Amino acid sequence: MSLPLPAHTHRSAAPPPAPRFTDLLRSEWVKLRTVRTTVWCLAATALTIVGAAVLVAVKARSQGPHTIDVTVNFSHLGIMVGQLAVIVLAVTAIGSEYRTGTICVSLTAAPWRARWLAAKAVTVAALCLVAGTVLSIACFALVYLCTPHVFGSFTTPGVVRAVVGVGLYLCALSVLSLAVGALLRSTVGGIVAMFALVYVVPGVVAISPLRELERFLPAGISPPNAGWTIMQVAPEWLGGLPPWAGFAVLCAWAATAMAGATYLLHTRDA
């Protein structure tokens, strides 16, 4: 005569509960802050952006007055180089998972792939948003205070948006960079692709018959590309789109790349 097994011996075939999004964010933050590359990239970003602002501020003390929009633009000169460190940080955040093979561990621990990739993107974007905003405010204040006379103030329409826009620009740029790194599954490949997109393609388009399309490129080193319009007091004067329209174009690039990366994460990285 067989006896029924105790209830606690029956195995449940139910799948494990999905981790909360906050748990994934916490996990990705631990990864990001414990990687040496993150520290070096943030240091390089701060050094280039603040260093350029210090040089501009020193020179501004011996020059005549400037308008407020010129002062804002001068405080942003370091972003031309500093954004490369942000690209490296974002691409490395995902590329290192493929290079070291930890992508298998990550997807095993969090098989909900779209949620995992979103958590990684949000973590990187939040870090770049905060760092970019703080650096931009500090650089603008430095250049503004060192300029003998500025026509206008921070209450001038568009100034606050242009200063805070640095954080928004670097935030969206980091998401685009992370998505490109995920699409290519390579740190080196992602950095090279983003370098070409930011530093090479705008220059080629600007001297070609397609120069009108430069306004719709996501990033670059100066206007009129879409990304930089959010950091300009009056981008329309430089041939760019309206500020929020340009930022929307940059976000559209990032969202499209993220959608492609999510799709391939489900179909290719099985």
Short mmCIF file of C-alpha atoms in Angstrom, two decimals:
data_model
loop_
_atom_site.label_atom_id
_atom_site.label_comp_id
_atom_site.label_asym_id
_atom_site.label_seq_id
_atom_site.Cartn_x
_atom_site.Cartn_y
_atom_site.Cartn_z
CA MET A 1 0.00 0.00 0.00
CA SER A 2 1.51 3.28 -1.04
CA LEU A 3 1.23 6.29 1.20
CA PRO A 4 0.65 9.81 -0.15
CA LEU A 5 3.73 12.01 -0.14
CA PRO A 6 3.77 14.95 2.26
CA ALA A 7 2.64 18.19 0.73
CA HIS A 8 6.05 19.79 1.13
CA THR A 9 7.71 17.16 -1.09
CA HIS A 10 5.78 18.13 -4.21
CA ARG A 11 7.81 20.26 -6.57
CA SER A 12 6.17 23.26 -8.11
CA ALA A 13 6.62 23.84 -11.80
CA ALA A 14 5.69 27.50 -11.49
CA PRO A 15 8.39 29.87 -12.79
CA PRO A 16 10.25 32.01 -10.27
CA PRO A 17 8.73 35.41 -9.65
CA ALA A 18 10.08 38.22 -11.78
CA PRO A 19 12.48 40.52 -9.92
CA ARG A 20 11.26 43.98 -9.17
CA PHE A 21 12.61 46.72 -11.42
CA THR A 22 14.12 48.41 -8.38
CA ASP A 23 16.07 45.23 -7.66
CA LEU A 24 17.49 45.27 -11.18
CA LEU A 25 18.37 48.96 -10.82
CA ARG A 26 20.17 48.24 -7.57
CA SER A 27 22.08 45.38 -9.15
CA GLU A 28 23.12 47.43 -12.18
CA TRP A 29 24.18 50.33 -9.96
CA VAL A 30 26.46 48.02 -7.99
CA LYS A 31 28.01 46.83 -11.26
CA LEU A 32 28.46 50.35 -12.58
CA ARG A 33 29.99 51.94 -9.49
CA THR A 34 32.39 49.08 -8.83
CA VAL A 35 33.92 49.10 -12.31
CA ARG A 36 37.13 51.10 -12.56
CA THR A 37 36.21 52.34 -16.05
CA THR A 38 33.28 54.29 -14.62
CA VAL A 39 35.54 56.27 -12.29
CA TRP A 40 38.07 57.00 -15.01
CA CYS A 41 35.42 58.08 -17.51
CA LEU A 42 33.71 60.39 -15.03
CA ALA A 43 37.08 61.86 -14.10
CA ALA A 44 37.96 62.40 -17.76
CA THR A 45 34.58 64.04 -18.40
CA ALA A 46 35.01 66.41 -15.46
CA LEU A 47 38.61 67.19 -16.37
CA THR A 48 37.86 68.12 -19.97
CA ILE A 49 34.63 70.06 -19.35
CA VAL A 50 35.83 71.94 -16.27
CA GLY A 51 39.34 72.36 -17.64
CA ALA A 52 38.05 74.04 -20.79
CA ALA A 53 35.80 76.29 -18.68
CA VAL A 54 38.77 77.34 -16.53
CA LEU A 55 40.79 78.28 -19.62
CA VAL A 56 37.85 80.24 -21.01
CA ALA A 57 37.29 81.96 -17.66
CA VAL A 58 40.95 83.02 -17.44
CA LYS A 59 40.83 84.45 -20.93
CA ALA A 60 37.46 86.11 -20.32
CA ARG A 61 38.89 88.25 -17.52
CA SER A 62 41.01 90.13 -20.04
CA GLN A 63 38.32 90.46 -22.71
CA GLY A 64 35.41 92.78 -23.19
CA PRO A 65 31.75 92.10 -22.39
CA HIS A 66 29.80 89.22 -23.90
CA THR A 67 26.15 88.45 -24.39
CA ILE A 68 24.68 85.74 -22.21
CA ASP A 69 24.29 83.27 -25.08
CA VAL A 70 28.01 83.59 -25.92
CA THR A 71 28.85 83.03 -22.25
CA VAL A 72 26.76 79.86 -22.21
CA ASN A 73 28.41 78.60 -25.40
CA PHE A 74 31.89 79.27 -23.97
CA SER A 75 31.06 77.25 -20.86
CA HIS A 76 30.13 74.30 -23.10
CA LEU A 77 33.37 74.11 -25.09
CA GLY A 78 34.70 71.17 -23.10
CA ILE A 79 31.71 69.02 -24.04
CA MET A 80 33.17 68.57 -27.52
CA VAL A 81 35.80 66.26 -26.03
CA GLY A 82 34.15 65.31 -22.74
CA GLN A 83 31.27 63.57 -24.45
CA LEU A 84 33.69 60.93 -25.72
CA ALA A 85 34.29 59.78 -22.14
CA VAL A 86 30.53 59.46 -21.68
CA ILE A 87 30.35 57.33 -24.82
CA VAL A 88 33.14 55.08 -23.53
CA LEU A 89 31.41 54.73 -20.15
CA ALA A 90 28.05 53.77 -21.68
CA VAL A 91 29.43 51.37 -24.29
CA THR A 92 31.68 49.70 -21.73
CA ALA A 93 28.73 49.18 -19.37
CA ILE A 94 27.22 46.71 -21.86
CA GLY A 95 30.26 45.74 -23.92
CA SER A 96 32.13 44.42 -20.89
CA GLU A 97 29.28 41.95 -20.28
CA TYR A 98 29.94 40.37 -23.67
CA ARG A 99 33.73 40.62 -23.43
CA THR A 100 33.96 38.86 -20.08
CA GLY A 101 31.06 36.46 -20.65
CA THR A 102 29.10 37.78 -17.67
CA ILE A 103 26.19 38.39 -20.03
CA CYS A 104 25.32 34.70 -19.53
CA VAL A 105 25.23 35.14 -15.76
CA SER A 106 23.22 38.35 -16.04
CA LEU A 107 20.59 36.83 -18.31
CA THR A 108 20.41 33.69 -16.20
CA ALA A 109 19.82 35.71 -13.05
CA ALA A 110 17.41 38.05 -14.85
CA PRO A 111 15.89 36.23 -17.84
CA TRP A 112 13.45 39.10 -18.35
CA ARG A 113 15.77 40.59 -20.93
CA ALA A 114 13.94 43.76 -21.90
CA ARG A 115 13.58 44.69 -18.23
CA TRP A 116 17.25 43.96 -17.57
CA LEU A 117 18.45 46.08 -20.50
CA ALA A 118 16.09 48.89 -19.49
CA ALA A 119 17.48 48.84 -15.95
CA LYS A 120 21.04 49.07 -17.25
CA ALA A 121 20.09 51.97 -19.54
CA VAL A 122 18.29 53.85 -16.76
CA THR A 123 21.26 53.43 -14.41
CA VAL A 124 23.79 54.72 -16.93
CA ALA A 125 21.49 57.53 -18.06
CA ALA A 126 20.80 58.71 -14.51
CA LEU A 127 24.51 58.86 -13.71
CA CYS A 128 25.27 60.86 -16.85
CA LEU A 129 22.30 63.17 -16.25
CA VAL A 130 23.45 64.07 -12.75
CA ALA A 131 27.12 64.39 -13.67
CA GLY A 132 26.41 66.47 -16.77
CA THR A 133 24.04 68.83 -14.98
CA VAL A 134 26.38 69.44 -12.05
CA LEU A 135 29.38 70.03 -14.31
CA SER A 136 27.43 72.35 -16.59
CA ILE A 137 26.13 74.51 -13.74
CA ALA A 138 29.63 74.77 -12.26
CA CYS A 139 31.22 75.69 -15.60
CA PHE A 140 28.56 78.27 -16.44
CA ALA A 141 28.89 79.89 -13.02
CA LEU A 142 32.68 80.01 -13.38
CA VAL A 143 32.66 81.61 -16.84
CA TYR A 144 29.81 83.99 -15.92
CA LEU A 145 31.54 85.26 -12.78
CA CYS A 146 34.90 85.71 -14.52
CA THR A 147 33.53 87.67 -17.47
CA PRO A 148 33.84 91.44 -16.76
CA HIS A 149 30.37 92.23 -18.02
CA VAL A 150 27.64 90.02 -19.44
CA PHE A 151 24.63 91.40 -21.27
CA GLY A 152 21.89 89.27 -19.77
CA SER A 153 21.58 86.95 -16.81
CA PHE A 154 20.47 83.44 -15.91
CA THR A 155 16.88 84.69 -15.99
CA THR A 156 17.17 85.40 -19.72
CA PRO A 157 14.81 83.07 -21.62
CA GLY A 158 16.56 79.90 -22.70
CA VAL A 159 19.58 80.19 -20.39
CA VAL A 160 18.44 77.78 -17.68
CA ARG A 161 17.28 75.29 -20.31
CA ALA A 162 20.62 75.53 -22.14
CA VAL A 163 22.65 74.99 -18.98
CA VAL A 164 20.53 72.10 -17.70
CA GLY A 165 20.40 70.78 -21.27
CA VAL A 166 23.97 69.52 -20.98
CA GLY A 167 22.81 66.87 -18.54
CA LEU A 168 19.88 65.96 -20.79
CA TYR A 169 22.15 65.73 -23.84
CA LEU A 170 24.69 63.48 -22.14
CA CYS A 171 21.88 61.39 -20.67
CA ALA A 172 20.31 60.68 -24.07
CA LEU A 173 23.74 60.23 -25.68
CA SER A 174 24.64 57.59 -23.09
CA VAL A 175 21.47 55.62 -23.86
CA LEU A 176 22.22 55.74 -27.58
CA SER A 177 25.81 54.63 -26.93
CA LEU A 178 24.74 51.75 -24.69
CA ALA A 179 22.24 50.59 -27.32
CA VAL A 180 24.89 50.67 -30.06
CA GLY A 181 27.21 48.66 -27.83
CA ALA A 182 24.44 46.09 -27.31
CA LEU A 183 23.71 45.94 -31.03
CA LEU A 184 27.36 45.28 -31.89
CA ARG A 185 28.11 43.18 -28.78
CA SER A 186 31.54 44.80 -28.64
CA THR A 187 33.15 47.54 -26.57
CA VAL A 188 35.65 48.50 -29.26
CA GLY A 189 33.08 48.24 -32.05
CA GLY A 190 30.57 50.35 -30.13
CA ILE A 191 33.09 53.07 -29.32
CA VAL A 192 34.33 53.22 -32.92
CA ALA A 193 30.77 53.37 -34.27
CA MET A 194 29.78 56.15 -31.86
CA PHE A 195 33.01 58.06 -32.53
CA ALA A 196 32.24 57.98 -36.24
CA LEU A 197 28.63 59.02 -35.67
CA VAL A 198 29.56 61.96 -33.42
CA TYR A 199 32.86 63.20 -34.83
CA VAL A 200 33.04 62.06 -38.46
CA VAL A 201 29.56 61.82 -39.96
CA PRO A 202 28.47 65.43 -39.13
CA GLY A 203 31.55 66.84 -40.82
CA VAL A 204 31.05 64.73 -43.92
CA VAL A 205 27.37 65.62 -44.14
CA ALA A 206 28.14 69.34 -43.63
CA ILE A 207 30.27 69.50 -46.79
CA SER A 208 28.01 67.29 -48.90
CA PRO A 209 24.82 68.04 -50.85
CA LEU A 210 22.95 66.51 -47.89
CA ARG A 211 24.08 69.21 -45.45
CA GLU A 212 20.46 70.08 -44.62
CA LEU A 213 20.19 66.66 -42.97
CA GLU A 214 22.81 67.60 -40.38
CA ARG A 215 20.01 69.05 -38.26
CA PHE A 216 18.61 65.55 -37.83
CA LEU A 217 21.84 63.85 -36.77
CA PRO A 218 21.77 62.87 -33.09
CA ALA A 219 25.03 64.41 -31.91
CA GLY A 220 28.23 66.17 -32.92
CA ILE A 221 30.73 68.74 -31.73
CA SER A 222 28.78 71.87 -32.60
CA PRO A 223 25.38 72.94 -33.94
CA PRO A 224 23.28 72.46 -35.97
CA ASN A 225 22.98 68.74 -35.09
CA ALA A 226 19.81 67.84 -33.19
CA GLY A 227 21.44 66.96 -29.88
CA TRP A 228 23.25 70.25 -29.37
CA THR A 229 20.15 72.41 -29.81
CA ILE A 230 19.04 71.76 -26.22
CA MET A 231 22.34 73.31 -25.03
CA GLN A 232 22.01 76.51 -27.09
CA VAL A 233 20.15 79.64 -26.00
CA ALA A 234 19.07 80.33 -29.58
CA PRO A 235 19.87 77.29 -31.77
CA GLU A 236 17.69 78.54 -34.62
CA TRP A 237 20.25 81.26 -35.29
CA LEU A 238 22.82 78.56 -36.00
CA GLY A 239 20.60 76.63 -38.39
CA GLY A 240 19.41 74.08 -35.85
CA LEU A 241 15.96 72.83 -34.92
CA PRO A 242 14.05 74.35 -32.00
CA PRO A 243 15.58 73.16 -28.70
CA TRP A 244 13.00 70.62 -27.61
CA ALA A 245 12.39 69.40 -31.16
CA GLY A 246 16.11 68.74 -31.55
CA PHE A 247 16.22 66.91 -28.22
CA ALA A 248 13.22 64.85 -29.32
CA VAL A 249 15.16 63.79 -32.45
CA LEU A 250 18.09 62.68 -30.28
CA CYS A 251 15.71 60.74 -28.04
CA ALA A 252 14.14 59.14 -31.12
CA TRP A 253 17.57 57.90 -32.23
CA ALA A 254 18.20 56.49 -28.76
CA ALA A 255 14.76 54.85 -28.55
CA THR A 256 15.13 53.26 -31.99
CA ALA A 257 18.57 51.87 -31.12
CA MET A 258 17.24 50.55 -27.80
CA ALA A 259 14.33 48.85 -29.56
CA GLY A 260 16.74 47.15 -31.95
CA ALA A 261 19.03 46.10 -29.11
CA THR A 262 16.10 44.68 -27.15
CA TYR A 263 14.88 42.72 -30.16
CA LEU A 264 18.31 41.21 -30.80
CA LEU A 265 18.76 40.46 -27.13
CA HIS A 266 15.67 38.25 -27.36
CA THR A 267 16.38 36.63 -30.73
CA ARG A 268 20.16 36.51 -31.07
CA ASP A 269 21.58 36.30 -27.56
CA ALA A 270 19.77 33.10 -26.62
#
